Amino acid sequence: DFQMTQSPSSVSASVGDRVTITCRASQDIGRWLVWYQQKPGKAPKLLIYAASTLQSGVPSRFSGSGSGTDFTLTISSLQPEDFATYYCQQSNTIPWTFGRGTKVEIK
Amino acid sequence: QVQLVESGGGVVQPGRSLRLSCAASGFTFRNYAMHWVRQAPGKGLEWVAVISYDGSNKNYPDSVKGRLTISRDNSKNTVYLQMNSLRGDDTAIYYCARDRGIQFWLGHFDLWGQGTLVTVSS
């Protein structure tokens, strides 16, 4: 199975900060990388697919980049509603697998 | 309103069975592959099943193969997850999710239900 490693596992940041989360795949997945946001008690929400394509309705402060094995999610200016846990997922090969998540907390 | 609503969760003893349902509305259900994704309490996400738009293809990770079975009824806009021989590590919130692809699966999920909690305990 493809292993997905996210770092850091948590980050403390302030409103307005730039936040970057990384995701590394155990094998080349091309650009088959997806990012989700999950708030406590809620279902995940699709943010970005194909490594860098923003899902409809997602604010432009979110961006994704990378290909092959190394990927990043960047929040350019953190907003109060962005405090959540973020997961990467590879959609290259079944079984589709997720990273363990990165919790973005208030500093 | 575009939505997925899961039901059927609860407390079940180890070794027993449970069937989850997910009712879809607000979109053309028969055009989309559907998935189940689970999340153990305080843990990350695990994909556990997919079914193609017409029900002809299914797939599972090895961790659940042979115990979990996904099915769908396009006349009822509903997808199911039959869970047999349940174990403690099956305890999780089970989410139903729609694949973003139309008539083929892409392996990622653009619409999620609210989830239903399954607790396996004696």
PDB file of C-alpha atoms in Angstrom:
ATOM      1  CA  ASP A   1       0.000   0.000   0.000  1.00  0.00           C
ATOM      2  CA  PHE A   2       1.063   3.595  -0.552  1.00  0.00           C
ATOM      3  CA  GLN A   3       2.004   5.244   2.763  1.00  0.00           C
ATOM      4  CA  MET A   4       1.303   8.946   3.197  1.00  0.00           C
ATOM      5  CA  THR A   5       3.376  10.882   5.734  1.00  0.00           C
ATOM      6  CA  GLN A   6       2.252  14.313   6.836  1.00  0.00           C
ATOM      7  CA  SER A   7       4.267  16.874   8.746  1.00  0.00           C
ATOM      8  CA  PRO A   8       4.025  18.473  11.130  1.00  0.00           C
ATOM      9  CA  SER A   9       1.408  16.554  13.110  1.00  0.00           C
ATOM     10  CA  SER A  10       0.306  19.846  14.620  1.00  0.00           C
ATOM     11  CA  VAL A  11       1.081  23.517  14.180  1.00  0.00           C
ATOM     12  CA  SER A  12       0.218  26.540  16.285  1.00  0.00           C
ATOM     13  CA  ALA A  13      -0.410  29.705  14.328  1.00  0.00           C
ATOM     14  CA  SER A  14      -2.093  33.073  14.562  1.00  0.00           C
ATOM     15  CA  VAL A  15      -4.725  34.659  12.382  1.00  0.00           C
ATOM     16  CA  GLY A  16      -2.995  36.122   9.361  1.00  0.00           C
ATOM     17  CA  ASP A  17      -0.057  33.702   9.430  1.00  0.00           C
ATOM     18  CA  ARG A  18       1.080  31.710   6.440  1.00  0.00           C
ATOM     19  CA  VAL A  19       0.875  27.994   7.150  1.00  0.00           C
ATOM     20  CA  THR A  20       2.460  25.199   5.140  1.00  0.00           C
ATOM     21  CA  ILE A  21       1.749  21.494   5.568  1.00  0.00           C
ATOM     22  CA  THR A  22       3.721  18.825   3.776  1.00  0.00           C
ATOM     23  CA  CYS A  23       2.739  15.360   2.621  1.00  0.00           C
ATOM     24  CA  ARG A  24       5.122  12.717   1.340  1.00  0.00           C
ATOM     25  CA  ALA A  25       4.089   9.576  -0.537  1.00  0.00           C
ATOM     26  CA  SER A  26       6.019   6.317  -0.200  1.00  0.00           C
ATOM     27  CA  GLN A  27       5.960   5.917  -3.999  1.00  0.00           C
ATOM     28  CA  ASP A  28       5.459   8.161  -7.011  1.00  0.00           C
ATOM     29  CA  ILE A  29       1.788   9.134  -7.254  1.00  0.00           C
ATOM     30  CA  GLY A  30       2.117  11.706 -10.018  1.00  0.00           C
ATOM     31  CA  ARG A  31      -0.350  14.455  -9.171  1.00  0.00           C
ATOM     32  CA  TRP A  32      -2.969  12.148  -7.647  1.00  0.00           C
ATOM     33  CA  LEU A  33      -2.987  13.976  -4.343  1.00  0.00           C
ATOM     34  CA  VAL A  34      -6.000  15.356  -2.522  1.00  0.00           C
ATOM     35  CA  TRP A  35      -6.379  17.584   0.534  1.00  0.00           C
ATOM     36  CA  TYR A  36      -9.304  17.643   2.978  1.00  0.00           C
ATOM     37  CA  GLN A  37     -10.207  19.854   5.926  1.00  0.00           C
ATOM     38  CA  GLN A  38     -12.019  18.421   8.922  1.00  0.00           C
ATOM     39  CA  LYS A  39     -13.471  20.379  11.829  1.00  0.00           C
ATOM     40  CA  PRO A  40     -14.345  18.712  15.140  1.00  0.00           C
ATOM     41  CA  GLY A  41     -17.535  16.668  14.949  1.00  0.00           C
ATOM     42  CA  LYS A  42     -17.903  17.252  11.226  1.00  0.00           C
ATOM     43  CA  ALA A  43     -17.269  15.278   8.063  1.00  0.00           C
ATOM     44  CA  PRO A  44     -14.176  16.058   5.995  1.00  0.00           C
ATOM     45  CA  LYS A  45     -14.457  18.636   3.238  1.00  0.00           C
ATOM     46  CA  LEU A  46     -12.640  18.413  -0.086  1.00  0.00           C
ATOM     47  CA  LEU A  47     -10.267  21.358  -0.565  1.00  0.00           C
ATOM     48  CA  ILE A  48      -7.883  20.470  -3.379  1.00  0.00           C
ATOM     49  CA  TYR A  49      -7.580  17.623  -5.876  1.00  0.00           C
ATOM     50  CA  ALA A  50      -5.001  16.780  -8.530  1.00  0.00           C
ATOM     51  CA  ALA A  51      -2.403  18.310  -6.207  1.00  0.00           C
ATOM     52  CA  SER A  52      -3.273  21.917  -7.023  1.00  0.00           C
ATOM     53  CA  THR A  53      -6.855  22.269  -8.303  1.00  0.00           C
ATOM     54  CA  LEU A  54      -9.115  24.123  -5.900  1.00  0.00           C
ATOM     55  CA  GLN A  55     -12.511  22.541  -5.338  1.00  0.00           C
ATOM     56  CA  SER A  56     -15.397  24.851  -6.188  1.00  0.00           C
ATOM     57  CA  GLY A  57     -16.214  27.231  -3.357  1.00  0.00           C
ATOM     58  CA  VAL A  58     -12.880  26.881  -1.555  1.00  0.00           C
ATOM     59  CA  PRO A  59     -11.229  30.245  -0.766  1.00  0.00           C
ATOM     60  CA  SER A  60      -8.208  31.190  -2.844  1.00  0.00           C
ATOM     61  CA  ARG A  61      -6.016  31.508   0.249  1.00  0.00           C
ATOM     62  CA  PHE A  62      -5.694  27.721   0.024  1.00  0.00           C
ATOM     63  CA  SER A  63      -3.229  26.379  -2.516  1.00  0.00           C
ATOM     64  CA  GLY A  64      -1.533  23.099  -3.243  1.00  0.00           C
ATOM     65  CA  SER A  65       1.617  22.129  -5.061  1.00  0.00           C
ATOM     66  CA  GLY A  66       3.897  19.220  -5.778  1.00  0.00           C
ATOM     67  CA  SER A  67       4.152  16.064  -7.825  1.00  0.00           C
ATOM     68  CA  GLY A  68       5.713  12.645  -7.565  1.00  0.00           C
ATOM     69  CA  THR A  69       6.254  12.072  -3.844  1.00  0.00           C
ATOM     70  CA  ASP A  70       6.354  15.535  -2.260  1.00  0.00           C
ATOM     71  CA  PHE A  71       3.389  17.840  -1.846  1.00  0.00           C
ATOM     72  CA  THR A  72       2.418  20.928   0.122  1.00  0.00           C
ATOM     73  CA  LEU A  73      -0.762  22.631   1.234  1.00  0.00           C
ATOM     74  CA  THR A  74      -0.399  26.340   1.938  1.00  0.00           C
ATOM     75  CA  ILE A  75      -2.825  28.668   3.661  1.00  0.00           C
ATOM     76  CA  SER A  76      -1.619  32.128   2.706  1.00  0.00           C
ATOM     77  CA  SER A  77      -3.330  34.082   5.480  1.00  0.00           C
ATOM     78  CA  LEU A  78      -4.908  31.977   8.216  1.00  0.00           C
ATOM     79  CA  GLN A  79      -8.494  32.855   9.082  1.00  0.00           C
ATOM     80  CA  PRO A  80     -10.409  31.918  12.260  1.00  0.00           C
ATOM     81  CA  GLU A  81     -12.484  29.369  10.341  1.00  0.00           C
ATOM     82  CA  ASP A  82      -9.323  27.580   9.130  1.00  0.00           C
ATOM     83  CA  PHE A  83      -8.473  26.084  12.505  1.00  0.00           C
ATOM     84  CA  ALA A  84      -9.042  22.411  11.794  1.00  0.00           C
ATOM     85  CA  THR A  85      -7.291  19.159  10.934  1.00  0.00           C
ATOM     86  CA  TYR A  86      -6.003  18.693   7.396  1.00  0.00           C
ATOM     87  CA  TYR A  87      -5.534  15.340   5.693  1.00  0.00           C
ATOM     88  CA  CYS A  88      -3.776  14.420   2.488  1.00  0.00           C
ATOM     89  CA  GLN A  89      -4.873  11.385   0.476  1.00  0.00           C
ATOM     90  CA  GLN A  90      -3.415   9.599  -2.525  1.00  0.00           C
ATOM     91  CA  SER A  91      -5.933   8.724  -5.238  1.00  0.00           C
ATOM     92  CA  ASN A  92      -3.405   7.062  -7.521  1.00  0.00           C
ATOM     93  CA  THR A  93      -3.808   3.434  -6.485  1.00  0.00           C
ATOM     94  CA  ILE A  94      -6.299   1.289  -4.606  1.00  0.00           C
ATOM     95  CA  PRO A  95      -6.326   1.047  -1.629  1.00  0.00           C
ATOM     96  CA  TRP A  96      -6.631   4.808  -1.434  1.00  0.00           C
ATOM     97  CA  THR A  97      -4.793   5.966   1.669  1.00  0.00           C
ATOM     98  CA  PHE A  98      -4.680   9.037   3.888  1.00  0.00           C
ATOM     99  CA  GLY A  99      -2.025  10.789   5.898  1.00  0.00           C
ATOM    100  CA  ARG A 100      -2.455  10.897   9.668  1.00  0.00           C
ATOM    101  CA  GLY A 101      -3.492  14.524   9.651  1.00  0.00           C
ATOM    102  CA  THR A 102      -2.116  17.902  10.678  1.00  0.00           C
ATOM    103  CA  LYS A 103      -3.966  19.854  13.340  1.00  0.00           C
ATOM    104  CA  VAL A 104      -3.812  23.621  12.908  1.00  0.00           C
ATOM    105  CA  GLU A 105      -4.305  25.192  16.325  1.00  0.00           C
ATOM    106  CA  ILE A 106      -4.666  28.724  17.608  1.00  0.00           C
ATOM    107  CA  LYS A 107      -1.439  30.190  18.975  1.00  0.00           C
TER     108      LYS A 107
ATOM    109  CA  GLN B   1     -30.571  19.882  -1.364  1.00  0.00           C
ATOM    110  CA  VAL B   2     -27.520  17.831  -2.242  1.00  0.00           C
ATOM    111  CA  GLN B   3     -26.854  15.521   0.673  1.00  0.00           C
ATOM    112  CA  LEU B   4     -26.005  12.084   1.976  1.00  0.00           C
ATOM    113  CA  VAL B   5     -27.614  10.771   5.152  1.00  0.00           C
ATOM    114  CA  GLU B   6     -26.265   7.667   6.865  1.00  0.00           C
ATOM    115  CA  SER B   7     -28.184   5.448   9.275  1.00  0.00           C
ATOM    116  CA  GLY B   8     -27.928   2.061  10.938  1.00  0.00           C
ATOM    117  CA  GLY B   9     -25.070   2.583  13.375  1.00  0.00           C
ATOM    118  CA  GLY B  10     -25.184   1.477  16.976  1.00  0.00           C
ATOM    119  CA  VAL B  11     -23.640  -0.821  19.552  1.00  0.00           C
ATOM    120  CA  VAL B  12     -23.026  -4.393  18.435  1.00  0.00           C
ATOM    121  CA  GLN B  13     -21.258  -7.352  20.037  1.00  0.00           C
ATOM    122  CA  PRO B  14     -18.047  -8.758  18.576  1.00  0.00           C
ATOM    123  CA  GLY B  15     -18.723 -11.345  15.893  1.00  0.00           C
ATOM    124  CA  ARG B  16     -22.156  -9.975  15.060  1.00  0.00           C
ATOM    125  CA  SER B  17     -23.369  -8.167  11.941  1.00  0.00           C
ATOM    126  CA  LEU B  18     -24.702  -4.723  11.106  1.00  0.00           C
ATOM    127  CA  ARG B  19     -25.932  -3.037   7.943  1.00  0.00           C
ATOM    128  CA  LEU B  20     -25.437   0.651   7.306  1.00  0.00           C
ATOM    129  CA  SER B  21     -27.462   2.673   4.828  1.00  0.00           C
ATOM    130  CA  CYS B  22     -26.776   5.959   3.085  1.00  0.00           C
ATOM    131  CA  ALA B  23     -29.595   7.829   1.372  1.00  0.00           C
ATOM    132  CA  ALA B  24     -28.661  10.294  -1.337  1.00  0.00           C
ATOM    133  CA  SER B  25     -30.671  13.247  -2.543  1.00  0.00           C
ATOM    134  CA  GLY B  26     -30.314  16.326  -4.711  1.00  0.00           C
ATOM    135  CA  PHE B  27     -28.144  14.790  -7.426  1.00  0.00           C
ATOM    136  CA  THR B  28     -28.281  12.010 -10.038  1.00  0.00           C
ATOM    137  CA  PHE B  29     -27.181   9.177  -7.780  1.00  0.00           C
ATOM    138  CA  ARG B  30     -26.939   6.550 -10.534  1.00  0.00           C
ATOM    139  CA  ASN B  31     -24.112   8.512 -12.206  1.00  0.00           C
ATOM    140  CA  TYR B  32     -21.649   8.339  -9.325  1.00  0.00           C
ATOM    141  CA  ALA B  33     -19.437   5.776  -7.699  1.00  0.00           C
ATOM    142  CA  MET B  34     -19.930   5.729  -3.932  1.00  0.00           C
ATOM    143  CA  HIS B  35     -17.598   4.992  -1.043  1.00  0.00           C
ATOM    144  CA  TRP B  36     -17.514   4.253   2.636  1.00  0.00           C
ATOM    145  CA  VAL B  37     -14.747   5.851   4.712  1.00  0.00           C
ATOM    146  CA  ARG B  38     -14.326   5.279   8.444  1.00  0.00           C
ATOM    147  CA  GLN B  39     -12.674   7.109  11.300  1.00  0.00           C
ATOM    148  CA  ALA B  40     -11.894   5.457  14.617  1.00  0.00           C
ATOM    149  CA  PRO B  41     -12.430   7.720  17.654  1.00  0.00           C
ATOM    150  CA  GLY B  42      -9.708  10.382  17.735  1.00  0.00           C
ATOM    151  CA  LYS B  43      -7.926   8.810  14.760  1.00  0.00           C
ATOM    152  CA  GLY B  44      -7.437   9.413  11.033  1.00  0.00           C
ATOM    153  CA  LEU B  45      -9.426   8.418   7.977  1.00  0.00           C
ATOM    154  CA  GLU B  46      -9.513   4.978   6.367  1.00  0.00           C
ATOM    155  CA  TRP B  47     -11.179   4.200   3.044  1.00  0.00           C
ATOM    156  CA  VAL B  48     -13.062   0.868   3.302  1.00  0.00           C
ATOM    157  CA  ALA B  49     -15.170   0.316   0.181  1.00  0.00           C
ATOM    158  CA  VAL B  50     -16.139   1.601  -3.262  1.00  0.00           C
ATOM    159  CA  ILE B  51     -18.898   0.624  -5.654  1.00  0.00           C
ATOM    160  CA  SER B  52     -19.147   1.756  -9.252  1.00  0.00           C
ATOM    161  CA  TYR B  53     -22.043   3.865 -10.497  1.00  0.00           C
ATOM    162  CA  ASP B  54     -23.918   0.811 -11.783  1.00  0.00           C
ATOM    163  CA  GLY B  55     -22.880  -1.610  -9.051  1.00  0.00           C
ATOM    164  CA  SER B  56     -20.840  -3.803 -11.381  1.00  0.00           C
ATOM    165  CA  ASN B  57     -17.467  -3.144  -9.740  1.00  0.00           C
ATOM    166  CA  LYS B  58     -16.467  -3.070  -6.101  1.00  0.00           C
ATOM    167  CA  ASN B  59     -13.211  -2.836  -4.226  1.00  0.00           C
ATOM    168  CA  TYR B  60     -11.957  -2.998  -0.633  1.00  0.00           C
ATOM    169  CA  PRO B  61      -8.690  -2.750   1.280  1.00  0.00           C
ATOM    170  CA  ASP B  62      -7.311  -6.017   2.645  1.00  0.00           C
ATOM    171  CA  SER B  63      -8.184  -4.952   6.212  1.00  0.00           C
ATOM    172  CA  VAL B  64     -11.914  -5.470   5.547  1.00  0.00           C
ATOM    173  CA  LYS B  65     -12.033  -7.749   2.498  1.00  0.00           C
ATOM    174  CA  GLY B  66     -14.337 -10.699   3.118  1.00  0.00           C
ATOM    175  CA  ARG B  67     -16.105  -9.059   6.081  1.00  0.00           C
ATOM    176  CA  LEU B  68     -17.538  -5.840   4.628  1.00  0.00           C
ATOM    177  CA  THR B  69     -19.714  -5.765   1.507  1.00  0.00           C
ATOM    178  CA  ILE B  70     -20.865  -2.660  -0.307  1.00  0.00           C
ATOM    179  CA  SER B  71     -24.000  -2.626  -2.449  1.00  0.00           C
ATOM    180  CA  ARG B  72     -26.391  -0.096  -3.921  1.00  0.00           C
ATOM    181  CA  ASP B  73     -29.974   0.278  -5.093  1.00  0.00           C
ATOM    182  CA  ASN B  74     -30.178   2.997  -7.711  1.00  0.00           C
ATOM    183  CA  SER B  75     -33.982   2.867  -7.660  1.00  0.00           C
ATOM    184  CA  LYS B  76     -33.849   3.938  -4.014  1.00  0.00           C
ATOM    185  CA  ASN B  77     -30.822   6.271  -4.264  1.00  0.00           C
ATOM    186  CA  THR B  78     -29.212   4.304  -1.469  1.00  0.00           C
ATOM    187  CA  VAL B  79     -25.851   2.664  -0.839  1.00  0.00           C
ATOM    188  CA  TYR B  80     -25.322   0.032   1.847  1.00  0.00           C
ATOM    189  CA  LEU B  81     -22.478  -1.441   3.855  1.00  0.00           C
ATOM    190  CA  GLN B  82     -23.007  -4.938   5.217  1.00  0.00           C
ATOM    191  CA  MET B  83     -20.595  -5.548   8.076  1.00  0.00           C
ATOM    192  CA  ASN B  84     -20.054  -9.129   9.263  1.00  0.00           C
ATOM    193  CA  SER B  85     -17.816 -10.721  11.898  1.00  0.00           C
ATOM    194  CA  LEU B  86     -17.348  -7.362  13.556  1.00  0.00           C
ATOM    195  CA  ARG B  87     -14.279  -6.743  15.720  1.00  0.00           C
ATOM    196  CA  GLY B  88     -13.305  -4.091  18.214  1.00  0.00           C
ATOM    197  CA  ASP B  89     -11.094  -2.341  15.690  1.00  0.00           C
ATOM    198  CA  ASP B  90     -14.132  -1.796  13.472  1.00  0.00           C
ATOM    199  CA  THR B  91     -15.375   0.751  16.029  1.00  0.00           C
ATOM    200  CA  ALA B  92     -15.554   4.034  14.124  1.00  0.00           C
ATOM    201  CA  ILE B  93     -17.672   6.695  12.568  1.00  0.00           C
ATOM    202  CA  TYR B  94     -18.630   5.436   9.120  1.00  0.00           C
ATOM    203  CA  TYR B  95     -19.021   8.075   6.441  1.00  0.00           C
ATOM    204  CA  CYS B  96     -20.646   7.572   3.098  1.00  0.00           C
ATOM    205  CA  ALA B  97     -19.004   9.685   0.383  1.00  0.00           C
ATOM    206  CA  ARG B  98     -19.533  10.449  -3.283  1.00  0.00           C
ATOM    207  CA  ASP B  99     -16.738  10.082  -5.783  1.00  0.00           C
ATOM    208  CA  ARG B 100     -15.965  13.244  -7.696  1.00  0.00           C
ATOM    209  CA  GLY B 101     -15.938  11.379 -11.015  1.00  0.00           C
ATOM    210  CA  ILE B 102     -19.024  10.819 -13.144  1.00  0.00           C
ATOM    211  CA  GLN B 103     -19.503   7.203 -14.317  1.00  0.00           C
ATOM    212  CA  PHE B 104     -15.958   6.311 -13.321  1.00  0.00           C
ATOM    213  CA  TRP B 105     -14.191   6.528 -10.028  1.00  0.00           C
ATOM    214  CA  LEU B 106     -11.367   8.960  -9.324  1.00  0.00           C
ATOM    215  CA  GLY B 107     -10.764   7.788  -5.788  1.00  0.00           C
ATOM    216  CA  HIS B 108     -11.513  11.014  -4.001  1.00  0.00           C
ATOM    217  CA  PHE B 109     -14.609  12.346  -2.366  1.00  0.00           C
ATOM    218  CA  ASP B 110     -16.472  15.594  -2.951  1.00  0.00           C
ATOM    219  CA  LEU B 111     -19.628  15.016  -0.893  1.00  0.00           C
ATOM    220  CA  TRP B 112     -19.794  13.413   2.550  1.00  0.00           C
ATOM    221  CA  GLY B 113     -22.562  12.416   4.883  1.00  0.00           C
ATOM    222  CA  GLN B 114     -22.581  13.328   8.566  1.00  0.00           C
ATOM    223  CA  GLY B 115     -21.477   9.837   9.566  1.00  0.00           C
ATOM    224  CA  THR B 116     -22.923   7.084  11.721  1.00  0.00           C
ATOM    225  CA  LEU B 117     -21.139   5.652  14.765  1.00  0.00           C
ATOM    226  CA  VAL B 118     -20.562   1.915  15.037  1.00  0.00           C
ATOM    227  CA  THR B 119     -19.351   0.650  18.399  1.00  0.00           C
ATOM    228  CA  VAL B 120     -18.261  -2.978  18.676  1.00  0.00           C
ATOM    229  CA  SER B 121     -18.296  -3.999  22.297  1.00  0.00           C
ATOM    230  CA  SER B 122     -19.491  -6.813  24.523  1.00  0.00           C
TER     231      SER B 122
END
